[in-house]
Coordinates of C-alpha atoms in Angstrom, one line a residue:
X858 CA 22.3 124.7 156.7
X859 CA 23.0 123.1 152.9
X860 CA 26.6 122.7 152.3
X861 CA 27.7 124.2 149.0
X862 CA 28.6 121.6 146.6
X863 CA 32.1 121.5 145.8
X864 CA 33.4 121.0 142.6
X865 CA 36.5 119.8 141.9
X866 CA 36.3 118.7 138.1
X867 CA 35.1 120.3 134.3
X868 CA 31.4 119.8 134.6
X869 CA 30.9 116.0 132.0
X870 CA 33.8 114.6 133.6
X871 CA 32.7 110.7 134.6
X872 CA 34.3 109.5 137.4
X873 CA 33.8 106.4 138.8
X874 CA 35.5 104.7 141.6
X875 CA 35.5 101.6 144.4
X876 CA 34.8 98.3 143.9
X877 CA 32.0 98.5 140.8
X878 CA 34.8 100.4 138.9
X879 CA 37.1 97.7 139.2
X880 CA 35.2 94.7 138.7
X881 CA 34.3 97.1 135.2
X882 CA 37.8 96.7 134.1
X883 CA 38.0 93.2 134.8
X884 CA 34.8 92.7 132.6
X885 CA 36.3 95.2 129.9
X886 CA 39.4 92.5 129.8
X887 CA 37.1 89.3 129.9
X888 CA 35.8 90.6 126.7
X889 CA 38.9 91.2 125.0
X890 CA 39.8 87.7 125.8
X891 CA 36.6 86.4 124.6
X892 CA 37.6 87.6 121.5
X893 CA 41.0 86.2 121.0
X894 CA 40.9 83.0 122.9
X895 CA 40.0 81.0 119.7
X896 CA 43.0 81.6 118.0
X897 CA 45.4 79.5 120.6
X898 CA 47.1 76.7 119.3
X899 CA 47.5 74.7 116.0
X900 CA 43.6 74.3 115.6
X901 CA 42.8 78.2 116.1
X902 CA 40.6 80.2 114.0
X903 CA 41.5 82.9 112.2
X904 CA 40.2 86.9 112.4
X905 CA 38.8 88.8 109.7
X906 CA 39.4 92.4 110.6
X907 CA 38.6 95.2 108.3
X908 CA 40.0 98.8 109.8
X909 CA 38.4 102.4 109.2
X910 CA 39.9 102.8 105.8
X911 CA 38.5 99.3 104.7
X912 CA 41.4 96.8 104.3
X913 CA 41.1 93.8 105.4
X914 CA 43.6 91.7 107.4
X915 CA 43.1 87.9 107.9
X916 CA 45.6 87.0 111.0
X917 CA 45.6 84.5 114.2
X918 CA 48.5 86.4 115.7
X919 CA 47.3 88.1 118.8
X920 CA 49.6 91.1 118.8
X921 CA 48.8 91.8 114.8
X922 CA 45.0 91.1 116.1
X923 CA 45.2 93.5 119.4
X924 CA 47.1 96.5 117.2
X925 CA 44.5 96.3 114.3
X926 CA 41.2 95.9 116.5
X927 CA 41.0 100.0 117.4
X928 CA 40.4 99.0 121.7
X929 CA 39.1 102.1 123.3
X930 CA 38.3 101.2 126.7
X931 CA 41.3 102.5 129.1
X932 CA 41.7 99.0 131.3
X933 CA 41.7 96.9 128.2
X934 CA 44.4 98.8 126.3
X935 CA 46.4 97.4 129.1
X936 CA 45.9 94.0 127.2
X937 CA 47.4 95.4 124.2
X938 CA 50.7 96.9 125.0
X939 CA 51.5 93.6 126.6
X940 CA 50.1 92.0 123.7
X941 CA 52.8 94.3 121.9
X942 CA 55.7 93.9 124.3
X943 CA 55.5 89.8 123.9
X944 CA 55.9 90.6 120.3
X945 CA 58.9 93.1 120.9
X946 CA 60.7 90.8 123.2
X947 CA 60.2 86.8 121.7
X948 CA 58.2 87.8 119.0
X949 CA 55.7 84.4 119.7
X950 CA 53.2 83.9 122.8
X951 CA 51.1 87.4 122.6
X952 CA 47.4 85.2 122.6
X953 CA 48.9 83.0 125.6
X954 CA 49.7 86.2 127.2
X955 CA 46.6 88.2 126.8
X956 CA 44.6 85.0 127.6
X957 CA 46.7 84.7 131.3
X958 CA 45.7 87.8 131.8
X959 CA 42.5 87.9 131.3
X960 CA 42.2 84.8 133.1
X961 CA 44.3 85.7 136.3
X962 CA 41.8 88.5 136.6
X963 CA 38.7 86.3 135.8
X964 CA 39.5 83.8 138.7
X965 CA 40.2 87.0 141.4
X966 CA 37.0 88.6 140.6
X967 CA 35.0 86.6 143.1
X968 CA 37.6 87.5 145.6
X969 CA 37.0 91.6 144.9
X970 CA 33.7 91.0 144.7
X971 CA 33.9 89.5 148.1
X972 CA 35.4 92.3 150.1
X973 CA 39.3 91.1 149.6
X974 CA 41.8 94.2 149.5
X975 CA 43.4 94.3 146.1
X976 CA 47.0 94.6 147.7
X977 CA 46.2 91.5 149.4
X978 CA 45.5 89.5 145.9
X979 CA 48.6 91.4 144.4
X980 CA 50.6 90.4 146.7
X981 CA 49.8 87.2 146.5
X982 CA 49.9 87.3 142.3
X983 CA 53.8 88.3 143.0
X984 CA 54.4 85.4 145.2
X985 CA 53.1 82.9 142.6
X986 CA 55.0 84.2 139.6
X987 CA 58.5 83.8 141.6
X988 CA 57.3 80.6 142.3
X989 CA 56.3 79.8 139.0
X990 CA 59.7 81.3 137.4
X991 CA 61.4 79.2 139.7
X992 CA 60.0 76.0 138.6
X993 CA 60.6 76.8 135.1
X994 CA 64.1 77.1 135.8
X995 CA 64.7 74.0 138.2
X996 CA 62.4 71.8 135.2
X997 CA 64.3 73.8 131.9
X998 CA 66.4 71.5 129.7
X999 CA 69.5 73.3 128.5
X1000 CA 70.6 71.3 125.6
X1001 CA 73.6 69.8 124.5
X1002 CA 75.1 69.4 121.1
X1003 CA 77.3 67.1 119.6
X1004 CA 77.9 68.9 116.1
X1005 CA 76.3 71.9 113.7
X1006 CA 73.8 69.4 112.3
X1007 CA 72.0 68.6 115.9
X1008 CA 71.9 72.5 116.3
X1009 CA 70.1 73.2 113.5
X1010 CA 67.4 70.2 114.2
X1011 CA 67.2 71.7 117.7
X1012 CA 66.5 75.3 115.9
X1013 CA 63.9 73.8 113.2
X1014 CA 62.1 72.4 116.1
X1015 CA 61.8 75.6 118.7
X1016 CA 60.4 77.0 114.6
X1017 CA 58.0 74.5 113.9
X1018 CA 56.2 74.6 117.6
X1019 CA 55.9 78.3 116.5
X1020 CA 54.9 77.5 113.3
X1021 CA 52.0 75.0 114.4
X1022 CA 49.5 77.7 115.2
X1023 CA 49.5 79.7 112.1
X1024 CA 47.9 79.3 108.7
X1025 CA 51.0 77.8 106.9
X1026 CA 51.3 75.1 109.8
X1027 CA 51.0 72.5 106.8
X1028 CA 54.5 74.1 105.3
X1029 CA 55.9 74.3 108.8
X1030 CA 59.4 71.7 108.0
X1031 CA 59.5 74.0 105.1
X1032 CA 59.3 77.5 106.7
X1033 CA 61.3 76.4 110.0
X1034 CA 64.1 75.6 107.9
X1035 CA 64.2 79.0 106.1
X1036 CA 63.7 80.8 109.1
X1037 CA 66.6 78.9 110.8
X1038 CA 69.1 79.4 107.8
X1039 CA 68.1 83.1 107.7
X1040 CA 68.9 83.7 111.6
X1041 CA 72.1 81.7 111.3
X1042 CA 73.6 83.6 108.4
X1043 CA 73.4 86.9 111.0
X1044 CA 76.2 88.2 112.9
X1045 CA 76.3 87.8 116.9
X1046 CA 74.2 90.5 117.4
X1047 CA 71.4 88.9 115.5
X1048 CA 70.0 92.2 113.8
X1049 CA 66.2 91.4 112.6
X1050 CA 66.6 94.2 109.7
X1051 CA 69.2 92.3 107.6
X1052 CA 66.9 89.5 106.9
X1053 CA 64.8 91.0 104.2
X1054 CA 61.5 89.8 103.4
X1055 CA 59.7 90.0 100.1
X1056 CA 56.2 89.0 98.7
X1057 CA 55.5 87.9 95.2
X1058 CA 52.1 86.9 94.1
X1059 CA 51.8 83.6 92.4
X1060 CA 52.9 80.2 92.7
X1061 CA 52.9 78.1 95.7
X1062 CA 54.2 78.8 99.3
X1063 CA 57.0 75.6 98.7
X1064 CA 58.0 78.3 95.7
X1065 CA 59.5 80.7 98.6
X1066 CA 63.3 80.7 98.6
X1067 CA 65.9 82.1 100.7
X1068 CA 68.6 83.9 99.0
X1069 CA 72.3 84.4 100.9
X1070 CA 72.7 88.1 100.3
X1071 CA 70.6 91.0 98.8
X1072 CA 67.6 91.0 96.8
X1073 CA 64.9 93.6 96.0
X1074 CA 62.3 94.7 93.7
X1075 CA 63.7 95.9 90.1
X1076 CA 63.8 100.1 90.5
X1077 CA 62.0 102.7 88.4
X1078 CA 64.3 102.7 85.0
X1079 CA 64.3 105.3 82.3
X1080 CA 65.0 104.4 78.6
X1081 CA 68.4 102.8 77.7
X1082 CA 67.7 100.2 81.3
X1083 CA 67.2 97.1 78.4
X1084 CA 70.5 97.6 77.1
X1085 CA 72.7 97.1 80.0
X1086 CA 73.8 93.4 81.2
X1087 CA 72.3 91.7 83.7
X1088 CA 74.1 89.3 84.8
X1089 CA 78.4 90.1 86.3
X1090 CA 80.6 87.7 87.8
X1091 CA 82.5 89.2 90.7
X1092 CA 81.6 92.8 89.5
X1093 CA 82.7 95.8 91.7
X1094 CA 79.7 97.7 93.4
X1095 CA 79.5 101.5 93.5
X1096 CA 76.7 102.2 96.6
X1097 CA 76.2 106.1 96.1
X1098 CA 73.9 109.0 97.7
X1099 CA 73.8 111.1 94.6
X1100 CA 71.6 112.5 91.7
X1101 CA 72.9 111.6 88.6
X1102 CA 70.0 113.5 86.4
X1103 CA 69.8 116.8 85.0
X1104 CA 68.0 119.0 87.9
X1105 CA 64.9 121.2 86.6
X1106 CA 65.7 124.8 88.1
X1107 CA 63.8 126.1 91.3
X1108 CA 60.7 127.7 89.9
X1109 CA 62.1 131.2 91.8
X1110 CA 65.6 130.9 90.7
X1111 CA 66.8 133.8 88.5
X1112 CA 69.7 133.9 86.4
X1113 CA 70.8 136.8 84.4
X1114 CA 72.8 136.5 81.4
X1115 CA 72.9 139.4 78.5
X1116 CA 74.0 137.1 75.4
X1117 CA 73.2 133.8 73.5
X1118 CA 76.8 132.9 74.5
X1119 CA 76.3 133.4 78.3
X1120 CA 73.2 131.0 78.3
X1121 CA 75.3 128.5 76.1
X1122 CA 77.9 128.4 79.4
X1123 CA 75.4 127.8 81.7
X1124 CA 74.1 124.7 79.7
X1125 CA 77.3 123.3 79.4
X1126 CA 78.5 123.7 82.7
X1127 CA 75.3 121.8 84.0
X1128 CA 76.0 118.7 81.4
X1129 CA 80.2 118.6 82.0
X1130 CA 79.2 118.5 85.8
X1131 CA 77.2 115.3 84.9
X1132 CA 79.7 113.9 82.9
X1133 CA 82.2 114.5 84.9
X1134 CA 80.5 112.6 87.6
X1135 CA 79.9 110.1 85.2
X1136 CA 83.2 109.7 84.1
X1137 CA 84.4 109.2 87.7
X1138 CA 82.2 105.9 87.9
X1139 CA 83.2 104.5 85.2
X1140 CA 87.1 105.0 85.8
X1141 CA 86.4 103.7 89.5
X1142 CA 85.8 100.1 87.7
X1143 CA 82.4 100.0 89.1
X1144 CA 80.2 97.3 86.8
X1145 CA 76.6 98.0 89.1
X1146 CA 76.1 101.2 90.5
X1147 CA 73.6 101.3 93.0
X1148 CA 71.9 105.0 94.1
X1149 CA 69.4 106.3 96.8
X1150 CA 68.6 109.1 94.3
X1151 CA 67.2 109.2 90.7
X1152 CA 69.4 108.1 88.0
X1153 CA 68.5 110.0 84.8
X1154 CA 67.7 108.7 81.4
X1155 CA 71.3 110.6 80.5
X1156 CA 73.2 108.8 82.7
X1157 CA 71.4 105.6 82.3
X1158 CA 72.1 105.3 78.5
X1159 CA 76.0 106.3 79.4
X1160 CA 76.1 102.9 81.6
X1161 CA 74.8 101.1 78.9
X1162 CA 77.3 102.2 76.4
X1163 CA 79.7 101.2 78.7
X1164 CA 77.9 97.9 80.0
X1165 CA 77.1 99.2 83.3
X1166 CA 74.3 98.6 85.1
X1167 CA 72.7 100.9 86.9
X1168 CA 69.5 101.6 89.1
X1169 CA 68.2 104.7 91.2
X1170 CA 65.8 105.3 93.9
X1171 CA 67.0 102.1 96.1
X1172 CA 64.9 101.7 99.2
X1173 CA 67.7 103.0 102.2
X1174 CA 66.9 99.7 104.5
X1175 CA 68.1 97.5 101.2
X1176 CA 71.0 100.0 99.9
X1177 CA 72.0 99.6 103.6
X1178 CA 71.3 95.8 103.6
X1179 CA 73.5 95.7 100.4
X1180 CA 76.7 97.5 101.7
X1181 CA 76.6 94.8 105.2
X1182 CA 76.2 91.6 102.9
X1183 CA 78.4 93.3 100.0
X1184 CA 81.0 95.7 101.8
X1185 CA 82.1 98.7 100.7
X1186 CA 80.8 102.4 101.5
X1187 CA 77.7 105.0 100.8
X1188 CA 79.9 107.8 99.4
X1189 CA 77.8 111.1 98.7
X1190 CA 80.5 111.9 96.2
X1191 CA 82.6 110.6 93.1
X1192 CA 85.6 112.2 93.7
X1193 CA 86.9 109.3 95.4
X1194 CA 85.7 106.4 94.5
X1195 CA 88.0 103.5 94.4
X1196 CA 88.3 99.8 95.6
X1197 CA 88.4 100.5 99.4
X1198 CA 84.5 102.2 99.3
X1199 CA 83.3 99.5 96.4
X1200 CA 81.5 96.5 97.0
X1201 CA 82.1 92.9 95.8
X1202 CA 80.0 89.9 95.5
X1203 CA 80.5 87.0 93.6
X1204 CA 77.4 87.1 91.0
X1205 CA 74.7 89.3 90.2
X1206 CA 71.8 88.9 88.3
X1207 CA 68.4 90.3 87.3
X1208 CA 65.9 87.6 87.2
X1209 CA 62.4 87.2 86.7
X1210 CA 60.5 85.8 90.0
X1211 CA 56.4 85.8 89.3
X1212 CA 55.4 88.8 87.9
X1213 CA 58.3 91.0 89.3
X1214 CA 62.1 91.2 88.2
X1215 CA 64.4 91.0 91.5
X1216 CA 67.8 92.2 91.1
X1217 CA 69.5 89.7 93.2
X1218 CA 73.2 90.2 94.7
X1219 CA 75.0 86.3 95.9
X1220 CA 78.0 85.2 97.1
X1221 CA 78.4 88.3 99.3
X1222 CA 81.8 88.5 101.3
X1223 CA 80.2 89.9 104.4
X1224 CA 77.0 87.6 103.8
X1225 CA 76.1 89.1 107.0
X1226 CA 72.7 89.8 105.6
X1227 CA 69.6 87.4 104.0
X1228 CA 66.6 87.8 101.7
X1229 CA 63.3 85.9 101.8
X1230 CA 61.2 86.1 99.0
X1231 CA 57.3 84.6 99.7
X1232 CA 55.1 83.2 97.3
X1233 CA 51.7 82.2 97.5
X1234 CA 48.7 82.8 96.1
X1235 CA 46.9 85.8 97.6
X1236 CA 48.1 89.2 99.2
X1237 CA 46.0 88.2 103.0
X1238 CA 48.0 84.8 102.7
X1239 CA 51.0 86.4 101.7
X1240 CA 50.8 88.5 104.7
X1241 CA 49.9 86.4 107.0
X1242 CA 53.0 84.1 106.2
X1243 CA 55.4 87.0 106.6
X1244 CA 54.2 87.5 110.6
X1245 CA 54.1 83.7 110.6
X1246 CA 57.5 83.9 109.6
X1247 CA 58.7 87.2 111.5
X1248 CA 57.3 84.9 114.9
X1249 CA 59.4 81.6 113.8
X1250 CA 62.7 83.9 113.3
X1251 CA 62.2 85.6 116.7
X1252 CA 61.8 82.0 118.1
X1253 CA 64.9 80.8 116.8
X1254 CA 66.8 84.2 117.0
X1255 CA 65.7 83.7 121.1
X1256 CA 66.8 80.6 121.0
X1257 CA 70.0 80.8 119.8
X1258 CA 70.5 83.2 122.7
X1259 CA 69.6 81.0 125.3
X1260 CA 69.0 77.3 124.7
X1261 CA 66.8 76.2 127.4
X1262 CA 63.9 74.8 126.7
X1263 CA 60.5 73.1 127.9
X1264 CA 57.5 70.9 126.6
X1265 CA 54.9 72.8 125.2
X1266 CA 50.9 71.9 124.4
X1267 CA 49.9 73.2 127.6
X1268 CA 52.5 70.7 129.7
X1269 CA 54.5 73.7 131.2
X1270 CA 51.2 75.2 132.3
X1271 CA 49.7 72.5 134.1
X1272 CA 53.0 71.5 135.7
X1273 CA 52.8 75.1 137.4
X1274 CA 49.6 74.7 138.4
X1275 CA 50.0 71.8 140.2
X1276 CA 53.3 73.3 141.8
X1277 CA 51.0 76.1 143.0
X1278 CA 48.3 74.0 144.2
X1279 CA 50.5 72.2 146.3
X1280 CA 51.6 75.4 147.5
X1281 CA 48.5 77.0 148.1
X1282 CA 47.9 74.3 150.6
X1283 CA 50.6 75.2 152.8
X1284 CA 50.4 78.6 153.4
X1285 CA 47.5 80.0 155.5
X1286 CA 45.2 82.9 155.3
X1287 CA 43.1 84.7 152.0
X1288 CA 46.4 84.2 149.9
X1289 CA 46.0 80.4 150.0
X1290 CA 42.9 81.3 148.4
X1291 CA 44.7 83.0 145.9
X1292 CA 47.6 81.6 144.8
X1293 CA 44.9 78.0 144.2
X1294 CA 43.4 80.7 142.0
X1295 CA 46.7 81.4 140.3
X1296 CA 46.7 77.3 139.9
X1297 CA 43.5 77.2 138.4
X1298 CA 44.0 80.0 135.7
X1299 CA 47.2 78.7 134.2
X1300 CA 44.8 75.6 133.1
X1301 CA 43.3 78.5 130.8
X1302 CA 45.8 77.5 128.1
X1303 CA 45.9 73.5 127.5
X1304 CA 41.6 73.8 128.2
X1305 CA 41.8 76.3 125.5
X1306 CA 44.1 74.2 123.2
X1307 CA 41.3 71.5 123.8
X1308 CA 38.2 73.7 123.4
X1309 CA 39.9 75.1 119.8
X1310 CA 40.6 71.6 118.6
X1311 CA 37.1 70.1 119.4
X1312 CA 37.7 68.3 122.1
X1313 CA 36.2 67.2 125.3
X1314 CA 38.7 69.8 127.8
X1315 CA 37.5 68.3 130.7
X1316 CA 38.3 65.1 130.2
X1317 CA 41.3 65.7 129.3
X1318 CA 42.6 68.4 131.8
X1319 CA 41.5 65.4 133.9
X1320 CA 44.0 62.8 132.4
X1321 CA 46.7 65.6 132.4
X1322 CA 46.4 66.2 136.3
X1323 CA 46.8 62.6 136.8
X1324 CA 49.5 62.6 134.8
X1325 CA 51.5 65.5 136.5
X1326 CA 50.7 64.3 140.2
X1327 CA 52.5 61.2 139.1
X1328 CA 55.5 63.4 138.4
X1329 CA 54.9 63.3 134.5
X1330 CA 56.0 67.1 134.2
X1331 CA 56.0 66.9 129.7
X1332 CA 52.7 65.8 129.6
X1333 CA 50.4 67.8 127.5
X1334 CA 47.9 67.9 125.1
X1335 CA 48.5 65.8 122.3
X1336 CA 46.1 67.5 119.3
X1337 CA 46.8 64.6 116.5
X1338 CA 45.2 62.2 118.9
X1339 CA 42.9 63.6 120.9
X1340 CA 45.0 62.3 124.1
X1341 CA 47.8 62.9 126.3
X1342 CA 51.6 62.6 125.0
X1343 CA 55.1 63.9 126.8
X1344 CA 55.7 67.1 123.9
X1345 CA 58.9 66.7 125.8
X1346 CA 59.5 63.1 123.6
X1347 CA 56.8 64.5 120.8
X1348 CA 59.0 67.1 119.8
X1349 CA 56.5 70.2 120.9
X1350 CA 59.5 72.3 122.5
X1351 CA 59.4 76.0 123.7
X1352 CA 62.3 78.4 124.7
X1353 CA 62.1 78.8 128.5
X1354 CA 62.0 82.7 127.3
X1355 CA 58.8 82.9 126.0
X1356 CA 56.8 81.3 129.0
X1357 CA 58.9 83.5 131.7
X1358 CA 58.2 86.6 129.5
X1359 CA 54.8 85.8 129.4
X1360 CA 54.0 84.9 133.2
X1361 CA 55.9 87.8 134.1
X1362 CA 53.9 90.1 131.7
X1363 CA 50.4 88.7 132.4
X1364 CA 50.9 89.2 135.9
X1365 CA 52.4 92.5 135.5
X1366 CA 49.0 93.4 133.4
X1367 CA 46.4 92.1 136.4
X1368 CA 48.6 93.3 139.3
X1369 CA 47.8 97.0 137.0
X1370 CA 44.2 96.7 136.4
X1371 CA 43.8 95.7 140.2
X1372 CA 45.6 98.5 141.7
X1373 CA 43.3 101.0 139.9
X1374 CA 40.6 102.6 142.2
X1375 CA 39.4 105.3 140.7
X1376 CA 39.2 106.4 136.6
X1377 CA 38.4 109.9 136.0
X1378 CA 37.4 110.6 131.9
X1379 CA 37.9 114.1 131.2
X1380 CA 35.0 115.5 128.8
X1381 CA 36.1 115.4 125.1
X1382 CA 37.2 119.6 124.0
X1383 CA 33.8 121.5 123.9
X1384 CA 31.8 118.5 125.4
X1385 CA 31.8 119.2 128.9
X1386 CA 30.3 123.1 127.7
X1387 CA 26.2 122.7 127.2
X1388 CA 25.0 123.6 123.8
X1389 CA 23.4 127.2 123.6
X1390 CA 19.7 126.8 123.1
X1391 CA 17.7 129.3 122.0
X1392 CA 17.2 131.9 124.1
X1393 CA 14.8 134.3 124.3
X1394 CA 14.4 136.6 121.4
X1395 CA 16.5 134.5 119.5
X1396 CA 15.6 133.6 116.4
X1397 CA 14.8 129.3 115.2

């Protein structure tokens, strides 16, 4: 007798399962990588990616490159949130990342494809990251100061490795230095949203400056703006949440009055109520008033009679920003406004950067709080140096945290692979196998660093084992010279952060694709129904 056929899912759901289904997703994340493996290291290309709603975004950064590139396939994605969680955390090694991944699982295929239980190569993927993370730590340098001055060097150094892979690598001592002054002018928590970064077109990148305190964009101004000062020495700040303009009525609002006299009232009361606020700011001493909410043309022309300056509709991350660097309060009301809720700083000043005024606050009591302006010449560079810039200040802000660090250019890698190899050779069974498989994928990155620069890999992966079986543990690819140099000596240095976050995460990422047996794709809403046809007596 036929057995009924049992059905268990909508009719168009694909499911696919076993071994063909996972050495899928390990092809799905070999292509990924083959995508992004060119933009490693200081002689990487760059991506041209233009999204659905046509703008176009020039970037090497893998985590800006993984987000913008719309990934569909469900094993891949895998790739990206670790891509993004790199970025989170140190804010610098998201194409090293993705590229161990991919190549962990590249170098295991052969094993699935050979029969080998996936537990088995997971467990043995565990193993070789605690052994890995334990030779980062016995081989980290935690450095020693003598004074400030060596600190900072130390900082600008851990920035300009960063700094070495992206499109402004030619301003690198330039940027490194910013991005080291901005992190150090932070409080001990290190907040990322007090540094402030802003792009003006025009000039050169060496134009950029840092500014100790607050600066943004001149606000929207009504007439009267061109007769206030701009420029106060130590003036008082008033930081308010409150409309000072005349409010058009709500198009259902409904007020009854019988004479001329009545109406008159009404009027009046709406304009003392301004003034009255008005008044309040001005008795408070205030010299710069500052407000979330429009400021009026009224009101605007009262400041300047009164040399006041004044400007509405501040953006609430900079108002914010203003009141850390500047002290003082947000008050939502006039009533009491006096020295304890204003702000202070020693000079402030509207002045004219590129095309764009900048109203900029210095001198700040609390300078708790920094702004970068960019120049360069075009809005895709401009960009591109502010994540250049964002990954250089989550080096140092990392850094500053914990001060260990190791050589980079590849020399941490292949000192873990030869620690592995070694290891592989004294354990017995199908994880030896393995965990020599580890070995041979963390070579992914200084062959990589080779392949982008032009160079022959081979050769020098060669020179670089030699180099590490005779207990050189710095040595890595020197890209000026097309050789072999101790980055420990050369200056290339990493924070032992970034390369355990990254071992940890890649291996994370294959030990997930590999544990997957089975992916069930439910149809998409109406798909899985089949289209009516026409039936009979139906019309065409």
């Amino acid at each position: 007798m036929m057995r009924p056929p049992i059905l268990l899912l909508k009719e168009g759901t694909e499911d696919s399962q076993g071994k063909s289904q996972l050495l899928s997703n390990i092809t799905a994340c070999q292509a990924v990588v083959e995508a992004i493996r060119t933009t490693l290291g200081p002689r990487g290309m760059d991506k041209l990616i233009v999204d659905s709603r046509g703008t176009a975004t020039i970037s090497n950064d893998g985590a800006t490159i993984m987000k913008i590139s719309d990934i569909i396939h469900p094993a891949a994605k895998i790739l990206v949130d670790i891509a993004k969680s790199q970025d989170a955390e140190v804010g610098d090694g998201t194409t090293s990342v993705v590229l161990l991944a991919g190549e962990f699982l590249k170098q295991v295929k052969p094993y699935v494809e050979e029969g080998v239980h996936p537990r088995i190569i997971i467990k043995a993927l565990r193993k070789g990251l605690k052994i890995a993370q334990d030779r980062i730590d016995q081989i980290a340098y935690k450095m020693k100061f003598n004074n400030d001055e060596e600190y900072r060097t130390f900082l600008q150094k851990c920035a300009a490795t960063a700094l070495n892979s992206k499109l402004i690598h030619q301003e690198k001592d330039f940027f490194s230095k910013i991005a080291v002054d901005a992190v150090l002018l932070l409080d001990e928590l290190l907040p990322l949203n007090m540094i402030g970064i802003k792009k003006v077109q025009g000039g050169g990148l060496q134009d950029s400056q840092l500014i100790t305190g607050v600066s943004f964009k001149k606000t929207f101004s009504y007439a009267g703006f061109e007769m206030q000062p701009k420029h106060y020495k130590s003036p008082k700040i008033a930081l308010l949440n409150i409309e000072l303009e005349l409010k058009a009525e709500r198009s259902n609002a409904e007020v009854r009055v019988n004479t001329v006299e009545e109406f008159q009232k009404v009027v009046d009361t709406e304009w003392n109520i301004l003034y009255e606020k008005l008044e309040h700011i001005y008795k408070s001493g205030a010299q710069v008033v500052l407000s979330k909410l429009p400021i009026g043309d009224v009101a605007t022309q009262y400041f300047a009679d009164r040399d006041m300056f004044c400007a509405g509709r501040v953006v609430d991350e900079d108002l914010k920003r203003t009141m850390k660097a500047c002290g003082g309060v947000i008050v939502a009301t006039t009533y009491d406004l006096n020295d304890s809720v204003l702000g202070k700083c020693e000079y402030f000043e509207e002045k004219q950067i590129g095309g764009d005024r900048f109203n900029i606050f210095s001198g700040c009591p609390n300078a708790k709080a920094c702004t970068i302006i960019l120049r360069g010449g075009g809005e895709h560079l401009l960009d591109e140096t502010e994540r250049s810039l964002h990954d250089a200040i989550m080096i140092v802000r990392r850094t500053v945290k914990n001060d260990s660090i190791v050589a980079g250019g590849g020399a941490i890698e292949m000192e873990l692979s030869k620690v592995l190899r070694d290891y592989s050779r004294s354990i017995a069974g199908k994880e030896q196998l393995i965990v020599a498989a580890i070995a041979k994928s963390l070579e992914i990155i200084p062959r990589q660093l080779c392949d982008n620069a032009g160079f022959d890999a081979t050769n020098i992966l060669n020179k670089l084992r030699q180099k590490h079986a005779q207990g050189g543990e710095a040595f890595g690819v020197d890209i000026n010279r097309e050789h072999v140099v101790d980055n420990f000596e050369n200056c290339v240095w990493e924070p032992v952060i970034i390369k355990k976050n990254a071992l940890a995460a890649a291996i994370e990422a294959a030990c997930l694709v590999l544990s997957v047996d089975q992916t069930i794709k439910n149809p998409k809403s109406g798909g899985g129904e089949e289209q009516q046809g026409r039936g009979r007596g139906r019309p065409m």
